[in-house]
Amino acid sequence: MAQKERKIVGGGPKKVLYTLQTVSRIGIGRAAKALGAKNACKACAYGMGGQKGGMTNELGEFPSVCNKSVQAQSTDIQPPIPVEIFKHPLADMAELTGREMERLGRLNTPLMKRKGSDRYEPIGWDEALDLAADRLRDVEPNRTFFYSSGRSSNEAGFLFQLLARAYGTNNVNNCSYYCHQATSEGLASTIGKGTATVELADLKHADLIFVIGANPSSNHPRFIHMLKHCRDNGGQVVVINPAREPGLVKFAVPKSPGSMLKGGTDIASEYLQPRIGSDIALLKGLAKAVLEERLEDREFIIAHTSGFSNYIADLEDLSWEQIEAATGLEQEDIRRVARLYGAARNAVFAWGMGMTHHRHGVENVEAIANLATLRGMVGRQHAGLLPLRGHSNVQGIGTIGVKPVLAGDVLAKMEAAFGVSFPKSKGFDTMAGMQAAERGEIDAAVVMGGNLRGATPNTEFADRALGRIGFKLFLTTTLNLGHVHGLGDGEVMVLPVTARDEEWEPTTQESMFNYVRLSDGGIHRLDNVRPESQIICEIGKRLMPDGPIDFEAFAQHRRVREAISKIVPGMEELADIEVARKEFHIKNRMLHTPSFGTADGLAHFVITPIPDLQDNSFRLATVRSEGQFNTIIYEENDSYRNNAGRDAVFFNPRDMAERNLSEGQRITLRSAAGTMSAVVTAFDLPRGSAMAYYPEANVLVGTEVDPRSQTPAFKSVSVDIETGIREADAEPVASA
């Protein structure tokens, strides 16, 4: 296909040079100090750093670093934004792109947009904190919501949800409702757990790794090392992804001289490209082939599962013709992969948001769990389930309670610890909070980190919803487009916070492997930033001066960790982590024995209906680029996809020919939610499938959610094409 002819390879010398250039730009000394300090990586939740050293993982492997780590540091190691910038009206700032906003520098002063004002003005800390507490005191708690990204520490996250609940609301949510909440729901219904069942060491022994609906070559580069290790040891890597991503075909691993010298290492041994949204049909096809060729583990099924007879009956009712029609794949290709699976001793299933960003995202995850259970590849060492999570502490934020519903035992312990009766009403998830805001039912919002506006589907809806909130309080290290769009006429406050390695006291983070790290903090860069925990405690003292919670004492992270250790199951070792310097796996998370968390202790086979996605339109998935982390844009062009720009839309070349579309032609994409001007770009995709970049393509994404997880369908958008001019350099779509 076109991508193979261009011989694009992931990693390689260009990535090394890019990293060196970034390090040079921020200063070799400052970069070395930041990367070498004992702090957890700020990028993805694959995790590294902590007490073993900044570029070392829990297995002691060095150097465990990637360009995402360096990019994250480059954002934090910036000079402060010149105060002259804030003399400009918001209309001027709104003309900047996301990348330009990030590169203004670090925020180093509290900002305030007064009611009806057209610009920010710097204000002092005391005024800012007094005003924030006053505004929250003036509104009814259930007419507020509190939202956190996954970059904050466990300590700040615990205080954040504690402040909200003591204040009187369960409208506490986090970015997982826009990413992996479907994973938590799908694993809960099948194995009774919500996180990975494996640890990093298990991957060393896997002889088959499935990578489903994810592009770790761009989003989790250090995971590529494990895929290479599997291939080097004679194992197999099966990639299931509509797009044939060059970095998953071949990757030149920078830490491997041999891989670099020979121009890259083969990563995928098999690459299946189902149509967008047809993953359940493919996963059921793999299971059907396993059963027909008698490769299942009957002994495990009899001893440790329930629901198998219904599962078999459902697969028997499904014909191969239906599977082929839904996926666009041949039966023999599916059978070939099923045989590889049948021959594997230790298989690990890893997946990303290509599985969760659908209206049937929970069922996608359940189908993966079914397939793993079919061969007993869950509930033992060296095999299992691995959701590839994005933000560096998104899993920890959920663990310590930044979510609208707490487990009954956790809530009871928290009430006992503080002598408080917390609200029992069900709080808003992220989308529900935004929809309430659109209806005019939210008077104040507190947003800790991230870019809620950029992460929300349907950009017009996001601006409308946020604009109707009378008071918005943001805690952030840098400015992003969410700080200049969707502001409305109300008041907006933006408070500058320390980065992880600048924290005044040590903090902790949790990786996707349920591994808790201790970050020392302590680096001084800016003179007017404060830790999130300090800000939360200062607001808490002002908002509830006579309340039962001693926010003054909780400004000490040691006190916060002591509280978490007594309240959150599995976190007991957190209490003395600063003294012992012993990082740990959370108890009862890894499944190295078949003791499942369900009520009956068994793994459950669950029936997953194949969704009806038939229509005459293209089905579009929003994706991230190589030079991007979540909503943060580091580079405007994607080196892994032929240097495509942010307004690219990718099609199968045969679809392009059939529609008389040419490379570089500008067209309009239209969905039920909106329109987007885009540049046609050829890519190796199934017929009828398309891709465009997030968050720019959010203008096309509706607000419909998976009914079980409340996760939006970013990866399954029905779009039509309206042809336009053929000049690639025509005026691009406005950045979302």
XYZ file of C-alpha atoms in Angstrom:
736
model
C 0.000 0.000 0.000
C 0.990 3.673 -0.227
C 2.517 3.786 3.243
C 4.845 0.835 2.649
C 6.060 2.335 -0.616
C 7.081 5.527 1.196
C 8.988 3.403 3.724
C 8.006 5.455 6.724
C 9.427 3.913 9.882
C 8.635 4.776 13.474
C 11.396 6.089 15.723
C 14.797 6.259 14.084
C 17.393 9.004 13.645
C 14.825 11.745 13.012
C 13.250 11.122 16.416
C 16.688 11.116 18.051
C 17.533 14.421 16.349
C 14.150 15.860 17.308
C 14.779 14.918 20.934
C 18.257 16.436 20.829
C 16.886 19.628 19.305
C 14.227 19.853 21.999
C 16.799 19.266 24.730
C 19.051 21.919 23.182
C 16.156 24.394 23.036
C 15.314 24.006 26.723
C 18.978 23.763 27.775
C 21.026 20.620 28.276
C 21.614 21.314 31.950
C 17.979 22.003 32.750
C 16.806 19.025 30.674
C 19.284 16.673 32.348
C 18.230 17.877 35.785
C 14.559 17.443 34.976
C 14.881 14.048 33.307
C 17.328 12.695 35.852
C 15.510 13.800 39.002
C 13.520 11.288 41.028
C 10.129 12.203 39.628
C 7.588 10.122 37.725
C 7.343 10.789 33.989
C 4.764 13.457 33.118
C 3.661 11.842 29.868
C 1.703 8.586 29.493
C 0.637 6.181 32.229
C 3.082 3.487 31.054
C 5.257 5.044 33.711
C 8.893 5.463 34.564
C 10.954 7.520 36.979
C 10.321 7.908 40.649
C 12.773 6.639 43.227
C 14.769 4.503 40.806
C 15.689 7.654 38.886
C 14.054 9.809 36.256
C 14.861 7.578 33.292
C 14.446 4.165 34.947
C 11.336 1.981 35.159
C 10.248 -0.407 37.915
C 12.343 -3.195 36.376
C 15.477 -1.075 36.707
C 15.824 -0.629 32.936
C 17.840 2.419 31.837
C 17.413 4.562 29.832
C 13.652 4.253 29.918
C 12.761 7.515 28.216
C 11.069 8.647 25.015
C 10.395 11.800 23.047
C 7.037 12.200 24.836
C 8.919 12.564 28.121
C 11.150 15.221 26.608
C 8.189 17.016 25.040
C 6.435 17.154 28.401
C 9.530 18.621 30.018
C 9.899 21.163 27.221
C 6.483 22.572 28.094
C 7.367 22.984 31.763
C 10.891 24.331 31.238
C 9.762 27.576 29.651
C 10.187 31.169 30.815
C 7.098 32.883 32.219
C 4.547 34.419 29.869
C 5.405 38.132 29.545
C 2.814 40.180 31.402
C 2.492 42.384 28.298
C 0.610 39.509 26.673
C -2.335 40.169 28.971
C -2.756 43.685 27.656
C -4.199 42.071 24.542
C -7.943 41.380 24.394
C -9.105 37.781 24.426
C -10.101 38.125 20.777
C -6.412 38.470 19.877
C -5.409 35.455 21.954
C -8.236 33.408 20.463
C -6.589 33.715 17.055
C -3.610 31.625 18.224
C -3.362 27.911 17.512
C -3.106 25.367 20.288
C 0.628 25.023 19.712
C 1.111 28.785 19.824
C -0.833 29.012 23.082
C 1.335 26.347 24.733
C 4.478 28.128 23.574
C 3.571 31.470 25.083
C 5.446 30.206 28.153
C 4.558 29.182 31.683
C 1.792 30.964 33.519
C 3.405 32.750 36.474
C 0.643 34.952 37.865
C -3.015 34.518 38.800
C -5.318 35.915 36.106
C -8.839 37.265 36.327
C -11.379 38.061 33.639
C -14.003 40.248 35.258
C -17.667 39.942 34.352
C -18.215 41.479 30.923
C -14.495 42.175 30.429
C -12.727 41.379 27.160
C -9.334 40.472 28.646
C -7.433 38.904 31.533
C -5.692 40.975 34.165
C -2.981 39.775 36.571
C -4.069 39.796 40.226
C -2.469 38.860 43.550
C -2.806 35.490 45.235
C -4.749 36.683 48.278
C -7.316 38.477 46.143
C -7.621 35.441 43.872
C -8.128 32.933 46.695
C -10.579 35.172 48.565
C -12.583 35.755 45.411
C -12.632 32.035 44.471
C -13.975 31.086 47.893
C -16.545 33.907 47.790
C -17.864 32.815 44.402
C -18.234 29.190 45.480
C -19.903 30.239 48.732
C -22.457 32.256 46.776
C -23.748 29.300 44.708
C -25.639 26.152 45.575
C -23.135 23.226 45.627
C -25.145 20.990 43.307
C -25.052 23.762 40.714
C -21.271 23.332 40.433
C -18.963 20.685 39.051
C -15.339 19.776 39.720
C -13.242 18.291 36.889
C -9.664 16.998 36.983
C -7.298 15.780 34.303
C -4.925 12.873 34.925
C -1.751 14.934 35.374
C -2.348 15.866 39.009
C -0.911 13.976 41.966
C -2.783 11.532 44.171
C -2.486 14.039 46.994
C -4.021 16.905 45.034
C -6.698 14.639 43.598
C -7.762 13.364 47.014
C -8.011 16.902 48.362
C -9.904 18.009 45.262
C -12.693 15.455 45.685
C -12.674 15.923 49.465
C -13.210 19.669 49.052
C -16.070 19.092 46.609
C -17.885 16.554 48.804
C -17.387 18.527 52.013
C -18.694 21.570 50.141
C -21.797 19.540 49.273
C -21.606 18.033 45.783
C -20.781 14.704 44.155
C -20.385 16.420 40.782
C -16.768 15.271 40.761
C -15.422 13.826 37.546
C -12.243 13.311 35.569
C -10.986 12.823 32.044
C -11.417 9.016 32.153
C -15.075 9.549 31.245
C -13.741 10.754 27.904
C -11.254 7.888 27.502
C -11.133 4.612 29.459
C -14.313 4.567 31.541
C -15.620 1.947 29.094
C -12.654 -0.211 30.099
C -13.525 0.042 33.781
C -17.137 -0.932 33.081
C -16.267 -3.739 30.666
C -13.729 -5.329 32.985
C -16.018 -5.004 36.003
C -18.752 -7.047 34.289
C -16.370 -9.799 33.129
C -13.568 -10.193 35.684
C -14.736 -7.942 38.522
C -11.746 -5.593 38.237
C -11.343 -2.253 36.492
C -7.637 -2.003 35.745
C -4.757 -3.989 34.230
C -4.376 -7.566 35.409
C -0.656 -7.669 34.582
C 2.493 -5.936 35.784
C 5.318 -4.703 33.586
C 7.410 -7.810 34.340
C 4.695 -10.044 32.881
C 5.277 -8.561 29.432
C 8.830 -9.905 29.445
C 7.442 -13.446 29.321
C 4.621 -12.939 26.823
C 4.998 -14.814 23.551
C 1.966 -13.113 21.977
C 0.854 -9.517 22.477
C -2.327 -8.168 20.908
C -2.351 -4.406 20.273
C -5.972 -3.458 19.617
C -7.262 -0.014 18.701
C -4.090 1.744 19.811
C -1.029 3.363 18.267
C 1.719 3.056 20.882
C 4.413 4.061 18.385
C 3.081 7.609 18.819
C 1.260 7.529 22.147
C 3.200 5.020 24.309
C 6.619 4.730 22.645
C 8.222 2.770 25.492
C 5.658 0.013 25.005
C 7.291 -0.532 21.604
C 10.374 -1.775 23.472
C 8.282 -4.605 24.914
C 6.809 -5.432 21.509
C 10.336 -5.587 20.064
C 11.418 -7.794 22.977
C 8.554 -10.164 22.214
C 9.536 -10.375 18.531
C 13.238 -10.774 19.346
C 12.374 -13.779 21.524
C 10.428 -15.460 18.738
C 7.023 -14.246 19.888
C 4.211 -12.686 17.895
C 2.679 -9.217 17.888
C -0.815 -8.998 16.424
C -2.019 -5.485 15.663
C -5.750 -4.905 15.178
C -6.332 -1.396 13.890
C -8.224 0.020 10.898
C -5.199 2.176 10.036
C -1.937 0.544 9.054
C 0.288 2.735 11.182
C 3.915 2.798 9.957
C 5.329 2.794 13.494
C 3.508 -0.467 14.257
C 4.805 -2.101 11.088
C 8.460 -1.188 11.650
C 10.127 0.873 14.361
C 13.765 1.926 14.704
C 14.161 1.724 18.481
C 16.591 4.465 19.593
C 17.954 2.470 22.558
C 18.791 -0.493 20.278
C 21.861 0.093 18.038
C 20.972 -2.984 15.970
C 17.451 -1.756 15.350
C 18.756 1.656 14.311
C 21.482 0.295 12.017
C 19.205 -2.009 10.067
C 16.591 0.693 9.535
C 14.032 -0.574 11.997
C 12.646 -3.684 13.659
C 9.543 -5.463 12.431
C 6.869 -4.938 15.083
C 3.629 -6.486 13.817
C 3.835 -10.116 12.756
C 0.141 -9.927 11.798
C -1.856 -6.792 11.057
C -5.649 -7.008 10.796
C -7.492 -3.911 9.550
C -11.202 -4.179 10.310
C -13.604 -1.462 9.268
C -14.058 1.227 11.885
C -16.568 0.081 14.487
C -16.505 -3.615 13.539
C -14.193 -4.808 16.331
C -16.819 -6.903 18.106
C -17.435 -8.880 14.920
C -13.700 -9.499 14.547
C -13.180 -10.482 18.183
C -16.129 -12.852 17.990
C -14.694 -14.223 14.751
C -11.394 -14.959 16.500
C -13.264 -16.666 19.327
C -15.379 -18.639 16.863
C -12.220 -19.856 15.095
C -10.596 -20.816 18.409
C -13.627 -22.941 19.278
C -13.970 -24.506 15.840
C -10.322 -25.545 15.919
C -10.658 -26.749 19.539
C -7.993 -24.438 20.902
C -9.908 -23.253 23.972
C -8.816 -24.123 27.533
C -11.725 -26.311 28.648
C -10.189 -27.090 32.010
C -9.906 -23.405 32.884
C -13.388 -22.681 31.557
C -14.994 -25.403 33.660
C -13.151 -24.452 36.843
C -13.115 -20.668 36.706
C -15.856 -19.230 34.477
C -19.594 -18.876 34.086
C -21.846 -18.181 31.099
C -19.885 -20.332 28.651
C -22.815 -22.268 27.209
C -24.643 -19.059 26.258
C -21.423 -17.677 24.823
C -20.949 -20.734 22.590
C -24.561 -20.590 21.428
C -24.167 -16.930 20.481
C -21.034 -17.655 18.435
C -22.665 -20.630 16.732
C -25.520 -18.380 15.611
C -23.005 -16.019 14.006
C -22.017 -16.980 10.454
C -18.676 -16.372 8.828
C -20.505 -14.475 6.092
C -21.783 -12.027 8.717
C -18.292 -11.639 10.196
C -16.690 -11.008 6.804
C -19.405 -8.546 5.775
C -19.070 -6.575 9.002
C -15.267 -6.452 9.202
C -14.247 -6.474 5.548
C -11.734 -9.223 6.414
C -11.379 -12.720 4.992
C -12.190 -15.731 7.145
C -8.765 -17.254 6.544
C -6.971 -14.132 7.797
C -8.988 -14.281 11.011
C -8.358 -18.028 11.363
C -4.612 -17.533 10.888
C -4.464 -15.129 13.822
C -6.682 -17.444 15.888
C -4.159 -20.251 15.324
C -1.345 -18.002 16.523
C -3.390 -17.326 19.619
C -4.102 -21.013 20.054
C -0.378 -21.787 19.971
C 0.610 -19.067 22.458
C 1.654 -19.959 25.988
C 1.345 -16.432 27.397
C -0.832 -13.852 25.656
C -1.361 -10.247 26.727
C -4.204 -8.144 25.298
C -3.424 -4.409 25.158
C -5.920 -1.850 23.858
C -6.486 1.856 23.611
C -9.240 4.335 22.914
C -9.893 2.798 19.512
C -11.876 0.317 21.611
C -13.506 2.658 24.106
C -14.516 5.629 21.919
C -17.688 4.040 20.555
C -21.318 3.912 21.602
C -20.591 0.223 22.215
C -17.230 0.777 23.924
C -18.067 -1.337 26.986
C -19.086 -4.243 24.751
C -15.775 -3.894 22.862
C -13.875 -4.379 26.117
C -16.116 -7.256 27.156
C -15.377 -8.966 23.827
C -11.641 -8.669 24.513
C -12.079 -10.126 28.001
C -14.164 -12.977 26.557
C -11.397 -13.849 24.102
C -8.745 -13.825 26.835
C -10.899 -15.964 29.121
C -11.529 -18.479 26.352
C -7.925 -19.677 26.583
C -7.320 -19.008 30.262
C -5.146 -15.980 29.511
C -6.367 -14.045 32.516
C -5.927 -14.943 36.156
C -2.304 -16.075 35.966
C 1.217 -14.717 35.567
C 2.671 -13.539 32.259
C -0.734 -13.246 30.562
C -3.715 -10.959 30.896
C -5.359 -7.634 30.118
C -3.640 -4.264 29.699
C -5.618 -1.080 28.954
C -3.127 1.461 27.579
C -3.988 4.578 29.557
C -2.918 8.065 28.530
C -2.346 10.680 31.248
C 0.474 9.862 33.662
C -1.790 9.647 36.722
C -5.266 9.223 35.287
C -5.575 5.833 36.963
C -4.441 7.220 40.316
C -6.943 10.061 40.110
C -9.714 7.467 39.831
C -8.247 5.279 42.570
C -8.304 8.047 45.180
C -11.878 9.087 44.424
C -12.110 11.792 41.746
C -15.343 10.336 40.380
C -19.045 10.956 40.921
C -19.783 7.693 42.767
C -17.538 6.239 45.470
C -17.630 2.595 46.486
C -19.770 2.119 49.583
C -16.900 0.964 51.788
C -14.694 3.867 50.705
C -17.425 6.417 51.393
C -18.090 4.903 54.817
C -14.396 5.025 55.749
C -14.103 8.605 54.549
C -17.118 9.685 56.578
C -15.742 7.931 59.657
C -12.296 9.477 59.200
C -13.621 13.036 59.053
C -16.810 12.771 61.061
C -18.779 14.084 58.104
C -21.885 12.875 56.321
C -21.092 13.396 52.648
C -23.819 13.814 49.998
C -25.369 10.578 48.729
C -26.852 11.835 45.467
C -25.384 10.563 42.212
C -23.044 13.151 40.776
C -22.547 14.184 37.171
C -20.086 12.376 34.950
C -18.103 14.643 32.627
C -20.571 14.791 29.735
C -23.550 15.072 32.080
C -21.874 18.039 33.753
C -21.333 19.732 30.402
C -24.927 19.059 29.342
C -26.176 20.519 32.623
C -24.046 23.591 31.932
C -25.592 23.939 28.487
C -29.032 23.879 30.113
C -27.965 26.723 32.413
C -27.900 24.493 35.505
C -24.237 25.052 36.453
C -23.194 28.315 38.113
C -19.544 27.512 38.869
C -16.912 25.029 37.721
C -13.483 24.173 39.105
C -11.163 22.641 36.502
C -7.825 21.222 37.667
C -5.443 20.716 34.745
C -6.152 19.503 31.231
C -8.187 21.157 28.510
C -11.839 20.349 29.155
C -12.981 22.407 26.195
C -10.598 20.645 23.797
C -11.406 17.207 25.201
C -15.169 17.630 24.823
C -16.851 16.442 21.612
C -18.754 18.915 19.436
C -16.743 22.109 19.801
C -19.777 24.356 19.319
C -21.538 22.541 22.160
C -18.434 22.775 24.381
C -18.160 26.540 23.875
C -21.866 27.030 24.456
C -21.885 24.930 27.637
C -18.780 26.463 29.184
C -19.864 29.956 28.189
C -23.034 29.629 30.283
C -21.133 28.953 33.510
C -21.028 32.166 35.548
C -17.720 31.490 37.333
C -14.933 29.247 36.062
C -11.771 28.522 38.033
C -8.851 26.888 36.193
C -5.655 25.493 37.766
C -2.937 25.081 35.123
C 0.757 25.303 34.272
C 0.248 26.814 30.802
C -2.548 28.445 28.863
C -4.485 26.487 26.252
C -7.372 27.201 23.897
C -9.846 26.332 26.650
C -8.718 29.445 28.493
C -9.642 31.822 25.656
C -12.655 30.113 24.020
C -16.022 29.352 25.593
C -15.589 31.970 28.325
C -18.935 33.751 27.952
C -19.642 36.998 29.781
C -19.028 35.636 33.272
C -15.976 35.621 35.509
C -12.952 33.436 34.774
C -9.966 32.892 37.034
C -6.773 31.068 36.038
C -4.292 30.100 38.758
C -0.685 29.057 37.982
C 0.435 25.757 39.488
C 3.715 23.933 39.924
C 4.691 21.125 37.591
C 5.230 17.691 39.145
C 8.978 18.112 39.561
C 8.452 21.565 41.100
C 6.148 20.424 43.912
C 7.120 21.768 47.332
C 6.700 18.325 48.910
C 6.915 14.786 47.467
C 3.863 13.489 45.614
C 2.734 10.104 44.304
C 1.413 8.793 40.983
C -0.019 5.482 39.753
C 0.880 3.856 36.435
C -1.338 1.726 34.193
C 0.341 -1.284 35.839
C -1.116 -0.295 39.242
C 2.372 0.743 40.349
C 2.640 3.707 42.730
C 5.696 5.965 42.404
C 7.050 8.666 44.669
C 8.127 11.938 43.046
C 10.502 14.169 44.993
C 9.615 17.486 43.367
C 11.833 20.299 44.609
C 13.011 21.918 41.355
C 12.569 25.712 41.394
C 11.827 27.452 38.078
C 9.198 30.151 38.651
C 8.632 32.502 41.562
C 4.838 32.872 41.620
C 3.371 29.382 41.150
C 1.866 27.185 43.865
C 1.096 23.465 44.227
C -2.474 22.412 43.467
C -2.787 20.948 46.962
C -1.845 24.287 48.547
C -4.411 26.133 46.444
C -7.160 23.621 47.283
C -6.405 23.858 50.994
C -6.372 27.656 50.900
C -9.774 27.700 49.197
C -11.063 25.063 51.629
C -10.004 27.138 54.657
C -11.775 30.195 53.278
C -14.862 28.380 52.054
C -15.427 26.255 55.188
C -13.503 27.969 58.020
C -15.530 26.251 60.734
C -15.901 22.915 58.957
C -14.768 19.541 60.318
C -11.887 19.158 57.846
C -8.574 20.688 58.830
C -7.422 21.980 55.453
C -4.507 23.758 57.152
C -3.074 20.394 58.209
C -3.742 18.807 54.828
C -1.373 21.237 53.176
C 1.199 18.652 54.299
C 1.210 15.795 51.807
C 2.222 13.329 54.501
C -1.115 13.917 56.216
C -2.998 13.404 52.957
C -1.246 10.096 52.274
C -2.034 8.895 55.780
C -5.721 9.576 55.122
C -5.654 7.829 51.731
C -3.945 4.779 53.232
C -6.758 4.369 55.752
C -9.595 4.973 53.302
C -8.670 3.467 49.918
C -8.274 -0.349 49.794
C -4.871 -1.517 48.569
C -3.162 1.810 49.324
C -2.024 0.982 52.869
C 1.673 1.253 51.936
C 1.159 4.874 50.916
C 1.247 6.039 54.541
C 5.016 5.784 54.971
C 6.208 5.892 51.360
C 8.075 9.164 51.923
C 10.063 7.580 54.767
C 10.507 4.072 53.392
C 11.007 5.263 49.790
C 9.432 1.947 48.814
C 7.256 2.131 45.711
C 4.629 -0.587 45.351
C 1.909 -2.333 43.385
C -1.580 -1.687 44.722
C -2.873 -4.766 46.504
C -5.435 -7.077 44.891
C -5.163 -5.483 41.450
C -2.961 -7.909 39.515
C -4.603 -11.207 38.680
C -1.816 -13.772 38.947
C -4.283 -16.358 40.209
C -7.834 -17.053 38.980
C -9.458 -15.236 41.907
C -11.768 -12.820 40.150
C -13.498 -9.838 41.703
C -17.012 -10.853 40.710
C -19.609 -11.829 43.298
C -19.152 -15.540 42.555
C -15.373 -15.335 42.100
C -15.615 -16.479 38.461
C -14.779 -14.840 35.170
C -17.999 -14.179 33.254
C -18.498 -14.700 29.545
C -20.744 -11.883 28.342
C -22.805 -11.740 25.153
C -21.720 -8.803 22.978
C -24.132 -8.028 20.116
C -22.613 -6.798 16.867
C -23.692 -3.162 16.389
C -25.490 -2.165 13.214
C -23.270 0.453 11.599
C -24.541 0.210 8.033
C -24.920 3.519 6.205
C -23.809 5.074 2.946
C -21.412 7.544 4.558
C -17.790 7.319 5.571
C -17.126 6.311 9.162
C -14.517 8.598 10.642
C -12.270 8.140 13.677
C -10.503 11.021 15.361
C -6.837 10.260 16.080
C -3.723 11.841 17.566
C -0.531 12.659 15.698
C 3.064 11.796 16.449
C 3.772 15.357 17.612
C 0.885 15.434 20.070
C -0.014 14.374 23.609
C -3.725 14.370 24.356
C -4.879 17.893 23.411
C -1.344 19.350 23.501
C 0.095 19.967 20.022
C 3.898 19.972 19.972
C 4.333 19.775 16.194
C 1.909 20.869 13.479
C 2.882 18.089 11.046
C 2.787 14.325 11.580
C 6.111 12.723 10.669
C 4.568 9.225 10.811
C 1.804 10.068 8.344
C 3.693 11.774 5.500
C 3.963 15.101 7.342
C 0.207 15.595 7.184
C -1.061 18.852 8.674
C -3.621 19.278 11.399
C -6.426 19.703 8.845
C -5.738 16.422 7.035
C -8.446 13.828 6.422
C -7.219 10.345 5.529
C -8.951 8.024 3.041
C -8.332 4.718 1.330
C -6.830 5.448 -2.148
C -9.545 3.370 -3.857
C -12.237 5.408 -2.107
C -10.470 8.537 -3.298
C -10.447 7.314 -6.895
C -14.107 6.305 -6.713
C -15.066 9.773 -5.420
C -12.680 11.586 -7.810
C -10.693 12.947 -4.887
C -7.061 13.953 -5.332
C -4.194 14.113 -2.870
C -4.080 17.651 -1.480
C -7.626 18.523 -2.522
C -9.548 20.626 -0.034
C -13.004 19.346 0.816
C -15.677 19.901 3.428
C -16.549 17.085 5.809
C -20.105 17.180 7.102
C -21.605 15.256 10.004
C -24.791 15.613 11.996
C -22.804 17.767 14.455
C -21.000 20.185 12.146
C -18.611 20.782 9.263
C -14.854 20.878 8.833
C -12.622 22.027 5.992
C -9.966 19.366 5.397
C -7.191 18.324 3.018
C -7.505 14.909 1.344
C -4.614 12.576 2.201
C -4.150 8.971 1.092
C -3.581 6.360 3.792
C -3.792 2.618 4.249
C -7.337 2.309 5.616
C -10.240 -0.070 4.944
C -12.792 0.998 2.357
C -15.396 3.345 3.809
C -13.171 4.425 6.710
C -11.613 7.840 7.342
C -9.457 9.568 9.969
C -8.920 13.175 11.068
C -7.030 14.784 13.917
C -8.339 15.379 17.434
C -9.183 17.942 18.759
C -9.632 19.803 15.457
C -12.144 17.207 14.222
C -14.206 17.532 17.415
C -16.413 19.882 15.388
C -17.731 16.724 13.681
C -18.283 14.616 16.796
C -21.709 14.534 18.401
C -22.496 14.366 22.092
C -23.954 10.863 22.002
C -22.327 8.554 24.548
C -22.038 4.880 25.323
C -25.023 4.404 27.654
C -23.038 2.248 30.079
C -19.813 4.254 30.415
C -20.954 7.710 29.248
C -17.933 7.786 26.907
C -18.399 9.763 23.652
C -18.021 8.083 20.250
C -14.926 9.924 18.998
C -13.956 6.905 16.888
C -17.167 6.301 14.981
C -18.545 9.417 13.284
C -20.670 9.209 10.150
C -19.474 11.864 7.679
C -20.254 12.913 4.106
C -18.012 14.748 1.657
C -18.568 18.007 -0.152
C -15.826 18.707 -2.705
C -14.157 22.084 -2.882
C -11.041 23.633 -4.341
C -7.986 21.521 -5.124
C -5.318 23.670 -3.519
C -3.704 22.192 -0.434
C -2.560 25.624 0.680
C -6.045 27.090 0.759
C -7.246 28.662 3.964
C -7.288 25.850 6.573
C -10.005 25.044 9.032
C -9.948 27.199 12.104
C -8.266 25.403 15.001
C -10.665 23.929 17.512
